[in-house]
Short mmCIF file of C-alpha atoms in Angstrom, two decimals:
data_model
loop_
_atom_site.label_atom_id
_atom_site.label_comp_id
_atom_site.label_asym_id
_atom_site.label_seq_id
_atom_site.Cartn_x
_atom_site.Cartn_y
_atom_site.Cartn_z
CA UNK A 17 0.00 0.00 0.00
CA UNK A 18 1.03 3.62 -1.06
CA UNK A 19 2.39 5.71 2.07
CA UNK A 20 2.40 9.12 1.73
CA UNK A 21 4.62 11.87 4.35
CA UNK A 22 1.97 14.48 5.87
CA UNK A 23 4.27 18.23 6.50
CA UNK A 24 2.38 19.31 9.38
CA UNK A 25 4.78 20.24 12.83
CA UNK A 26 1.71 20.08 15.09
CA UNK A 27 -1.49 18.10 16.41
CA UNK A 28 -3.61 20.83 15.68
CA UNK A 29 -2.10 20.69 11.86
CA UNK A 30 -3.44 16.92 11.47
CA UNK A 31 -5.96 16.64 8.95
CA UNK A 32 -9.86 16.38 9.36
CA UNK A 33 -10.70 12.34 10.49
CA UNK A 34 -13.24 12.91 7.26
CA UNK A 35 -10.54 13.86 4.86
CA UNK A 36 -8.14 10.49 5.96
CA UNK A 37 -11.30 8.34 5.75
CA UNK A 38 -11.41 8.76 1.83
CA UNK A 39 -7.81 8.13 1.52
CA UNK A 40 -6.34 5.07 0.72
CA UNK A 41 -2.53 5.90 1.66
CA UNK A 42 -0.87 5.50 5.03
CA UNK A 43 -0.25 8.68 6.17
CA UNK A 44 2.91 9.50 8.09
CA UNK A 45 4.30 12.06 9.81
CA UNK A 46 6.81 12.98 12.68
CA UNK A 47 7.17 16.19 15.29
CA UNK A 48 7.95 16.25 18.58
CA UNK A 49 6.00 15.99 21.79
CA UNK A 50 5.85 15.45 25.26
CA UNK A 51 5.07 11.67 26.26
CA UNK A 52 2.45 11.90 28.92
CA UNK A 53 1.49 8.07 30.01
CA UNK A 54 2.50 4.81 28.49
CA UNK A 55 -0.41 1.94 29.18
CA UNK A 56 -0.86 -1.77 28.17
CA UNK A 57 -2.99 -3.57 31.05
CA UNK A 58 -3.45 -7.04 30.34
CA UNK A 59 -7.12 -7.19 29.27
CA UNK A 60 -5.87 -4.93 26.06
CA UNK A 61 -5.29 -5.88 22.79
CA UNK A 62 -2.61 -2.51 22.47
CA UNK A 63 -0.68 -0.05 24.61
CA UNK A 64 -1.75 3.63 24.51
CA UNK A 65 0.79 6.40 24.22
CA UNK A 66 -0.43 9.48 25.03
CA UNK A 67 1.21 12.48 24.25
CA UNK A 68 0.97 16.50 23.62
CA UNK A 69 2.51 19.50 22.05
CA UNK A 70 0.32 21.50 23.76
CA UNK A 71 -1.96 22.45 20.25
CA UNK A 72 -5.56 21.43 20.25
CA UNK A 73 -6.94 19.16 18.58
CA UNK A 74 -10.57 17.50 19.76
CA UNK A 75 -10.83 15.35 16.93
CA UNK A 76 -9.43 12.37 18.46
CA UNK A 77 -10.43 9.27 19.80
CA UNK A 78 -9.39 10.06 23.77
CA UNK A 79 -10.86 13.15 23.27
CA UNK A 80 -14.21 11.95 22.27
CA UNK A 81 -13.93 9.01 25.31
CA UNK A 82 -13.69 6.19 22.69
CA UNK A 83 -10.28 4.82 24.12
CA UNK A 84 -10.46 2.43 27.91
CA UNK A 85 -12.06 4.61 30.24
CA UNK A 86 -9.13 2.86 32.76
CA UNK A 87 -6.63 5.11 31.34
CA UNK A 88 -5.23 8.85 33.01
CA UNK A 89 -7.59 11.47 32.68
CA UNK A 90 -5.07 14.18 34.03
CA UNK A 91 -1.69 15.35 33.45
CA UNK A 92 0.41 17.63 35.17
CA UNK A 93 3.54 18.99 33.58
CA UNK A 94 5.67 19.70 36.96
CA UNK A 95 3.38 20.49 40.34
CA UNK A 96 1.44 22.66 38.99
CA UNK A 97 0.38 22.78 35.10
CA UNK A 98 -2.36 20.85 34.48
CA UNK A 99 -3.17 20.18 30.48
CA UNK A 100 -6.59 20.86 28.80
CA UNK A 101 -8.26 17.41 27.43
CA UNK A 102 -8.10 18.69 24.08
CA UNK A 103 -4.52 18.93 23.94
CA UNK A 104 -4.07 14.63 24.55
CA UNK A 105 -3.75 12.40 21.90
CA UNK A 106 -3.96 8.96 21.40
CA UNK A 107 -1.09 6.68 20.03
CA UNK A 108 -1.82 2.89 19.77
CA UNK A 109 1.19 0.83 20.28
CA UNK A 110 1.40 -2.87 19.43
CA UNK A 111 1.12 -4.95 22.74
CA UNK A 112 4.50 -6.29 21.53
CA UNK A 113 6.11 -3.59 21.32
CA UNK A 114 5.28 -1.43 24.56
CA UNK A 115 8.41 -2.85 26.10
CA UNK A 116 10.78 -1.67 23.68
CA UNK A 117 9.00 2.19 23.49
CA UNK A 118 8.79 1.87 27.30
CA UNK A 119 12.91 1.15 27.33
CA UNK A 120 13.05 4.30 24.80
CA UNK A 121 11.24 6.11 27.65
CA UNK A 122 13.38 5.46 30.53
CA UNK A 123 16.45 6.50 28.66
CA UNK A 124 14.55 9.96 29.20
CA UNK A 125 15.56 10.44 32.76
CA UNK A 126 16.45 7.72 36.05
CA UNK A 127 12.72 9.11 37.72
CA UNK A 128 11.26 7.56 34.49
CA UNK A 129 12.35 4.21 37.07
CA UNK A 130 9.49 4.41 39.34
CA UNK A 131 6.52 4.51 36.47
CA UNK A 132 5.15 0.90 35.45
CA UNK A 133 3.47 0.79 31.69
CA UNK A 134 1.44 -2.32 32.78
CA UNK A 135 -0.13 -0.36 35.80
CA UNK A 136 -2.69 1.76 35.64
CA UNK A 137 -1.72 3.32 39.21
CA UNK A 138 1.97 4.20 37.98
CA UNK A 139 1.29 4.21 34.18
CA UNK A 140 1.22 8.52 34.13
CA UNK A 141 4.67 10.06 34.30
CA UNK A 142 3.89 13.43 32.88
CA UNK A 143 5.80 15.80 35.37
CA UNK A 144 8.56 14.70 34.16
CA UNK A 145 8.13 16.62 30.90
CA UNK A 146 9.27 14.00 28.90
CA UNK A 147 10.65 15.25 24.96
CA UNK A 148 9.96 12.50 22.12
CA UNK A 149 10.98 12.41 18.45
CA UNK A 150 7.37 10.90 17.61
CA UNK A 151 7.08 9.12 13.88
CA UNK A 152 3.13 7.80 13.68
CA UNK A 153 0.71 6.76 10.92
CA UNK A 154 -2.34 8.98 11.06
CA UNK A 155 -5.45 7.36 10.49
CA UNK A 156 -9.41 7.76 10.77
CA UNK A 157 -11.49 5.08 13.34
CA UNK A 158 -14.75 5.87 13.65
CA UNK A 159 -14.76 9.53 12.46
CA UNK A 160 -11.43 10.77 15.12
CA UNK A 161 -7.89 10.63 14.75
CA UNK A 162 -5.70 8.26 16.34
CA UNK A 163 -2.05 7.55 15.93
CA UNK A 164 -0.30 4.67 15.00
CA UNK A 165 3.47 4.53 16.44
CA UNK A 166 5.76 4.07 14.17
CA UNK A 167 9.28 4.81 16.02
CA UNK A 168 9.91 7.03 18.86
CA UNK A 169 12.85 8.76 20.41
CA UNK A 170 13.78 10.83 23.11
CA UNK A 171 15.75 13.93 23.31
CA UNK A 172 18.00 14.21 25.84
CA UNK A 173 21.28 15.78 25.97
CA UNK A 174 22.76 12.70 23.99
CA UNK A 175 20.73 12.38 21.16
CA UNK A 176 20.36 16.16 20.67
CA UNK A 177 23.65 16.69 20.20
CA UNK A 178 23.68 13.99 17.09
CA UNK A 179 23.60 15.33 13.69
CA UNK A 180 20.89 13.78 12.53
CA UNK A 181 18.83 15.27 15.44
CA UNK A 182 20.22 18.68 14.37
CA UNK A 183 18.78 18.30 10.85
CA UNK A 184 16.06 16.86 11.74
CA UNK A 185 15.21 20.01 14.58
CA UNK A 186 15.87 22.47 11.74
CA UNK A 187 12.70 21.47 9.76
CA UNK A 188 10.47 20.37 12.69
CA UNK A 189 8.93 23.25 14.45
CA UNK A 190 10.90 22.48 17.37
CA UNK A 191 11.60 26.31 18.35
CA UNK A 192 7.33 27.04 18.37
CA UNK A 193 7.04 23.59 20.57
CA UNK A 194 9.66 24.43 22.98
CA UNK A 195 8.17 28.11 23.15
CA UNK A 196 4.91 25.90 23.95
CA UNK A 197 6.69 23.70 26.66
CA UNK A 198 8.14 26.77 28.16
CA UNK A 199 5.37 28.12 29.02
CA UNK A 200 4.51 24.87 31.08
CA UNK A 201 7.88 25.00 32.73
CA UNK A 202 8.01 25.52 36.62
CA UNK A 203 11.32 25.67 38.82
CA UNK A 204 10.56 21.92 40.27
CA UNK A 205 10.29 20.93 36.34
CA UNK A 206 13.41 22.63 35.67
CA UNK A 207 15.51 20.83 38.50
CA UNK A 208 14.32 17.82 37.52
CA UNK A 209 15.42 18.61 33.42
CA UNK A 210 18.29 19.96 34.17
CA UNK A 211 20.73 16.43 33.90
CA UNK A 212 19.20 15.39 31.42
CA UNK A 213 17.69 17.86 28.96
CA UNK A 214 19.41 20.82 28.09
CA UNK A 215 16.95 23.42 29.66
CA UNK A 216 19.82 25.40 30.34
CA UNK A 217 19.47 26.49 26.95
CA UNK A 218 16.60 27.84 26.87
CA UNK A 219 16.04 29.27 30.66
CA UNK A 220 17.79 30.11 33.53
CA UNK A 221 17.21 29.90 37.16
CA UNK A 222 17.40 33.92 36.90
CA UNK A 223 14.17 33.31 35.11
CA UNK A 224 11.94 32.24 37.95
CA UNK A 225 10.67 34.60 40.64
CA UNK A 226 10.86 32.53 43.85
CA UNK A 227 10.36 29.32 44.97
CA UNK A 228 6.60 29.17 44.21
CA UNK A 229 6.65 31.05 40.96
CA UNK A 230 6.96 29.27 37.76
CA UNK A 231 8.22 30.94 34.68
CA UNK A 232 7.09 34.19 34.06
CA UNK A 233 5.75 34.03 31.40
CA UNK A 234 3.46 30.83 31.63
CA UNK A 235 -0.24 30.29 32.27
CA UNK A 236 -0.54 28.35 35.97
CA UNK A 237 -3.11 25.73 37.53
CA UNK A 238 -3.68 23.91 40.47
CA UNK A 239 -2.88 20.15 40.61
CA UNK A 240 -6.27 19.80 41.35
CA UNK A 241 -7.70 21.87 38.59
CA UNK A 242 -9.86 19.10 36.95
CA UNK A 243 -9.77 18.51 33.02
CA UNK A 244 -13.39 20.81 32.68
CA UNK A 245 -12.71 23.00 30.01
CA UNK A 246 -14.87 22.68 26.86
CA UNK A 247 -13.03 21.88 23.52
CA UNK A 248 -12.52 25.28 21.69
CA UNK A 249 -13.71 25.69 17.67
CA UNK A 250 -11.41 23.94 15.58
CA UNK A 251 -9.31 26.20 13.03
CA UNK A 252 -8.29 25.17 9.77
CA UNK A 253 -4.62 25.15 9.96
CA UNK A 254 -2.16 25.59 6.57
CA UNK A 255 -1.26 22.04 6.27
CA UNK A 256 -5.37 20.68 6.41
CA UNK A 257 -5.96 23.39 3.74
CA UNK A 258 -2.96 21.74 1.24
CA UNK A 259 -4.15 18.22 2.56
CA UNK A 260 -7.30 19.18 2.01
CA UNK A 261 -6.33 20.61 -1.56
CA UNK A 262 -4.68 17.64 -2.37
CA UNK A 263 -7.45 14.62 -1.67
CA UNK A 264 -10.54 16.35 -2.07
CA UNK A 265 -9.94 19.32 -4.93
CA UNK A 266 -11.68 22.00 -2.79
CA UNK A 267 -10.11 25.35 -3.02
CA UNK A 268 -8.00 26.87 0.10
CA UNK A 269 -9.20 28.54 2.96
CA UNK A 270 -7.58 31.94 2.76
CA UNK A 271 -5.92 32.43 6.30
CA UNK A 272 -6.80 35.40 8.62
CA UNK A 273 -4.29 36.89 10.83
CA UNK A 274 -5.86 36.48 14.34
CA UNK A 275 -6.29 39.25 16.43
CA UNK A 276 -5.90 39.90 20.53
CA UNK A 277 -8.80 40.03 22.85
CA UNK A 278 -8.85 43.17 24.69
CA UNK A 279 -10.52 42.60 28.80
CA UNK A 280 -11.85 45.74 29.62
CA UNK A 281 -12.17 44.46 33.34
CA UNK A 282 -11.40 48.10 35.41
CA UNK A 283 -11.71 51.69 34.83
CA UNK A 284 -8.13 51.56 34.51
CA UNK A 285 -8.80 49.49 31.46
CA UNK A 286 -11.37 51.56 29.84
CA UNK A 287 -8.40 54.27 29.24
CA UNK A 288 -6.46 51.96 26.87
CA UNK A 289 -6.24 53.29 23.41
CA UNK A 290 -8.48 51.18 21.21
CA UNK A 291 -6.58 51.22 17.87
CA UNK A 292 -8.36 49.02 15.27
CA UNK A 293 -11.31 46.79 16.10
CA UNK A 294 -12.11 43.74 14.39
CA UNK A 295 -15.53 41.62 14.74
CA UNK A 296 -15.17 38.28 14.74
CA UNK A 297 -18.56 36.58 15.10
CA UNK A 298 -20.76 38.01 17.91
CA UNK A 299 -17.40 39.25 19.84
CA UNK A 300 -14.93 41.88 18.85
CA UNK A 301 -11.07 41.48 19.11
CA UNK A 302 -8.51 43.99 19.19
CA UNK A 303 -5.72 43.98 16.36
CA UNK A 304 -2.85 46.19 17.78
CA UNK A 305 -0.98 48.29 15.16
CA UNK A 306 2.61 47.14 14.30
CA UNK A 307 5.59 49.94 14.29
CA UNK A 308 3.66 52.33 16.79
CA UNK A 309 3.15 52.46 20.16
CA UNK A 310 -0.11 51.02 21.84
CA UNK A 311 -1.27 52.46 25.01
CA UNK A 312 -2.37 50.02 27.55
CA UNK A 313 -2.93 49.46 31.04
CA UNK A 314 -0.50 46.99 32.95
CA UNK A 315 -3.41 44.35 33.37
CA UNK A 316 -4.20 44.23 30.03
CA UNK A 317 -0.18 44.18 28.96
CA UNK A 318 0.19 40.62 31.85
CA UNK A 319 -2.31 39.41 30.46
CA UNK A 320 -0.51 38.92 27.02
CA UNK A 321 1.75 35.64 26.18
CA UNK A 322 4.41 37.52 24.46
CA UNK A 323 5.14 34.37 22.08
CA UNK A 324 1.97 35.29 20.44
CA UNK A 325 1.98 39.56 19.93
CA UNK A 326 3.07 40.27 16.53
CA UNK A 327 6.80 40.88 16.42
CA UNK A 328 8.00 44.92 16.19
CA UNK A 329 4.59 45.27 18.27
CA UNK A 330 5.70 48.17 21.32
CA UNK A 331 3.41 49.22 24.57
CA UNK A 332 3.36 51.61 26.45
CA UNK A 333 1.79 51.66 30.56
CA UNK A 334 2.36 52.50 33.94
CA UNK A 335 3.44 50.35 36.91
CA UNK A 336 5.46 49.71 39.70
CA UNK A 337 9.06 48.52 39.00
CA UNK A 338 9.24 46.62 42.16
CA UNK A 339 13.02 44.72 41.56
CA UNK A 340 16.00 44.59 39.33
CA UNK A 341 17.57 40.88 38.83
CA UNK A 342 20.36 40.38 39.07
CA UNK A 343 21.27 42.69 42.24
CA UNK A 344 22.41 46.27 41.26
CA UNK A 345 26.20 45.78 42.25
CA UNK A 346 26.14 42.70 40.05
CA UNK A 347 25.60 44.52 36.50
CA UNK A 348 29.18 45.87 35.91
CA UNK A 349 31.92 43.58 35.85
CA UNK A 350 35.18 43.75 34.44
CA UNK A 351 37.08 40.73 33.33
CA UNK A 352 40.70 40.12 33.87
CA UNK A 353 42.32 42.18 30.98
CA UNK A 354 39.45 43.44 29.71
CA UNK A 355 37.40 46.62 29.60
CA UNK A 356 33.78 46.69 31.37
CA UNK A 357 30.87 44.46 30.50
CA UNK A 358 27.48 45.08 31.47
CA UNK A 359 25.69 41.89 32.52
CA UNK A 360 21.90 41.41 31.05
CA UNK A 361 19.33 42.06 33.20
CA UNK A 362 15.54 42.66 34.00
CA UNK A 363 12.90 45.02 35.51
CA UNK A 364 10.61 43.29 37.27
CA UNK A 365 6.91 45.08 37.43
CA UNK A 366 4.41 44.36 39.39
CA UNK A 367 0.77 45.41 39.10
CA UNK A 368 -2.46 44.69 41.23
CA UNK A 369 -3.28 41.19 42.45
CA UNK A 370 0.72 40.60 42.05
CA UNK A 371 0.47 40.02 38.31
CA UNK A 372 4.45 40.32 37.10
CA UNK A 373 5.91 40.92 33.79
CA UNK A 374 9.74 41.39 33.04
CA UNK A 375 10.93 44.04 31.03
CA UNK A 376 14.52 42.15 29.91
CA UNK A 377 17.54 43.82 28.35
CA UNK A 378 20.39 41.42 26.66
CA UNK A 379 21.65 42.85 23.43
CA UNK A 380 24.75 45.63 23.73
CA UNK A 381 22.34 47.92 22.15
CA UNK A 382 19.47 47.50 24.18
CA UNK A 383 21.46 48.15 27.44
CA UNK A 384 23.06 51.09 25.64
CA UNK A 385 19.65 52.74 24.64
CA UNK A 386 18.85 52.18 28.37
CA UNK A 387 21.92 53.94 29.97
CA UNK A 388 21.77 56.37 27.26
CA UNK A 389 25.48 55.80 26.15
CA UNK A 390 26.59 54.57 22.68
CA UNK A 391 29.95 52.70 23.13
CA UNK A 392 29.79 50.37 26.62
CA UNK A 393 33.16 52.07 27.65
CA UNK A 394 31.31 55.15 28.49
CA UNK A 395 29.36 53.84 31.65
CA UNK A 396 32.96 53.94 33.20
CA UNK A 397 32.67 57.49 34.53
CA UNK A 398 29.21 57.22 35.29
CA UNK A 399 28.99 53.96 37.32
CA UNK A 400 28.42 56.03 40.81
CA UNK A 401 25.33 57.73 39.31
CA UNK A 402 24.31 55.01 37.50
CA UNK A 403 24.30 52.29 40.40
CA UNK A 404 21.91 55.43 42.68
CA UNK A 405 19.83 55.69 39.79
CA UNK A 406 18.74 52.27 39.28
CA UNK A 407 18.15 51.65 43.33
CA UNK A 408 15.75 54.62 42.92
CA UNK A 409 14.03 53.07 40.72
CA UNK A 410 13.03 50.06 42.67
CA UNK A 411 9.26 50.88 44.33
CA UNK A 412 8.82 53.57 42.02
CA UNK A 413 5.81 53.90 39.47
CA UNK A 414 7.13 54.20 36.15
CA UNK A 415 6.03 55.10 32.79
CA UNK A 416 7.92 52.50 30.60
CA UNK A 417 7.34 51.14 27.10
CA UNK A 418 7.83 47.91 25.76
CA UNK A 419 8.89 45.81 22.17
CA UNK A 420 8.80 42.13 21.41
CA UNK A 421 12.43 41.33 20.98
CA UNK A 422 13.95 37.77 20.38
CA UNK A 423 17.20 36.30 22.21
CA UNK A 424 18.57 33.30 19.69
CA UNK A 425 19.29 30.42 21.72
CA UNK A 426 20.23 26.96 21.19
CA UNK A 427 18.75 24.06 19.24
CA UNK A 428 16.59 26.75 16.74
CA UNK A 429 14.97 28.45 19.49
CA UNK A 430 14.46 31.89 19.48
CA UNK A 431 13.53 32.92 22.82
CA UNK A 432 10.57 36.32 22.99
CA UNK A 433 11.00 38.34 25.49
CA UNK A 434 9.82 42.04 26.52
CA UNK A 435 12.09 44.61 26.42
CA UNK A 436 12.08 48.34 27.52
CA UNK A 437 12.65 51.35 25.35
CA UNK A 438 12.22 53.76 27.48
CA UNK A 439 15.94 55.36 28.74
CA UNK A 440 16.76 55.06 32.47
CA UNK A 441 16.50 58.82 33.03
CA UNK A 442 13.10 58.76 31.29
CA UNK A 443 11.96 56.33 33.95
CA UNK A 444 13.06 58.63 36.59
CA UNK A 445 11.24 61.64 35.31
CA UNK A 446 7.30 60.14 36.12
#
């Protein structure tokens, strides 16, 4: 039988369970995702892998409750990030074969020791975040999805650093799935990467807040926090349009750029600067103008996932910069033999109900802009009025504007971050 390699880099990507039905090809594809439970109990014919990249997709078979209703019905990335039902999906594995994926598994990470595939008690290691190389046929049963394994491997520090890994990352999507994971990434998680995936790469303990923070820039739940939400519409991604296209002659959908919600929760919201309004069914989003300056208030601006504002996209509020990390006498450093270096750092502010965002600053230019100097030499003579400046500024309400900017890091990954625009004296002058 014909086979036939599906370019998609996400779950949500697959194509429509009615569009496979009519095809007579096995369909293949591989991406990577986060293994979430491995179970075979002995009444089964097969083993179920389930897995996630953190996309929706509700147009599978564990979704819809077809699959043993003896399997997990919650996952936790870490203590405290628990996953949407829609994001799970179902990979049948060959009752022969669950011992060699489960030995794949465990070369994931020792804690991957104290899980059992053939009990249904210890069969769900997902805080352990574990990172798989997935290759499955894609097929139709009884109008979902569900995935067939094919081969599976995991990416540790070992196999990442093979060349065939490298290529293979390059034309993956694996920099928009570890901006995904990321954002599901709390300091326990991180300890528990750290020997054996390199996380390093991508954060830094500098990152986290404290002790019970996670990353700043993720979405958090309770452990507890029960798998309730209702599946959201399904979109029509790029890759079901050409598949789509290709089986069933039916022009493309012509793709709409997808706009931000605006809460107007406050009076404090009410004053933001509505720009361009779109309507979008019975609601109306906000679409914020590129290469300008938007003017918002700091609960609207936390409330963004900067991964998903349009790049060159710059805001403007006011807030309390309540901490600089690292410490103030830390910045400056000169090596042995070598003129000054100023150390990236960020501005931590901190709105009502505690929300936090970090203005960041890594680039040589974007520290320059913000000491107002133009060669790094020149902070020399000013380092005494510098260092009082900056411990003024902690606890002080600021007027500071911000711009998506990227940090290139490691394995394709292009970090976003916030940064701030606005000089340090400018900050001082509110």
């Amino acid at each position: 039988m014909p086979s036939v390699k599906l370019e998609c880099k996400s779950i949500a990507e697959l194509p429509l369970p009615e569009h496979l039905a009519n095809d007579s090809r096995l369909v293949y594809t591989t991406f990577p995702v986060v293994c979430l439970a491995l179970c075979k109990l002995p009444e089964w014919n097969f083993g179920f892998l389930l897995v996630t990249d953190f996309t929706d997709n509700d147009k599978n078979a564990y979704a819809a409750g077809r699959l043993p209703q003896r399997l997990p019905e919650s996952f936790s990335l870490g203590d405290i990030h628990a996953l949407e039902q829609q994001k799970v999906f179902p990979v049948t594995v060959p009752a022969s074969k669950v011992d060699l994926y489960w030995s794949e598994l465990c070369k994931f990470s020792p804690h991957m020791k104290q899980y059992n595939p053939r009990d249904e008690m210890k069969c769900n290691f997902s805080k352990e975040g574990v990172i798989c190389s997935l290759n499955m046929r894609v097929k139709e049963y009884r109008g979902e999805l569900e995935g067939w394994i094919s081969t599976l491997e995991v990416c540790n520090r070992e196999s990442l650093n093979k060349p065939t890994f490298r290529n293979w990352i390059k034309n993956c999507g694996f920099g928009n799935f570890m901006a995904r994971y990321l954002a599901h990434v709390d300091e326990r998680l991180y300890n528990r990467l750290l020997p054996n995936f390199p996380i390093d790469a991508y954060l830094q303990p500098g990152d986290f807040l404290s002790e019970k923070g996670g990353y700043t820039t993720s979405k958090k739940r309770h452990d507890d926090e029960l798998l309730t939400q209702a599946p959201k519409t399904r979109k029509i991604s790029a890759a079901q349009v050409t598949f789509q296209q290709q089986f069933t002659q039916k022009q493309p959908v012509e793709s709409q750029r997808v706009a931000i919600q605006e809460p107007c929760s406050s009076s404090e919201d009410e004053l933001t600067q509505h720009l361009q309004v779109l309507t979008n069914g019975p609601s109306q989003r906000l679409q914020w103008q590129d290469f300008t300056v938007n003017l918002v208030s700091f609960s609207t601006l936390a409330s963004f996932t900067v991964h998903n504002i349009p790049d060159a996209t710059a805001f403007e509020t006011t807030v309390l910069l309540s901490e600089i990390l690292p410490d103030i006498n830390m910045l400056f450093v000169r090596p042995f033999k070598r003129t000054i270096k100023i150390q990236p750092f960020k501005l931590v502010l901190k709105g009502r109900d505690d929300k936090v965002v970090l203005a960041e600053l890594h680039s040589e230019n974007e520290l320059n802009n913000f000491f107002g100097i133009e060669e790094t030499e020149e902070i020399i003579n000013k380092l005494d009025k510098v260092s009082t400046q900056l411990t003024q500024l902690k606890g002080l309400q600021v007027r500071i504007r911000l711009i998506k900017s990227f940090l290139n890091l490691s394995y394709g990954y292009r970090k976003a971050y916030w940064t701030c625009q606005t000089p340090l004296n400018e900050l001082l002058e509110i």
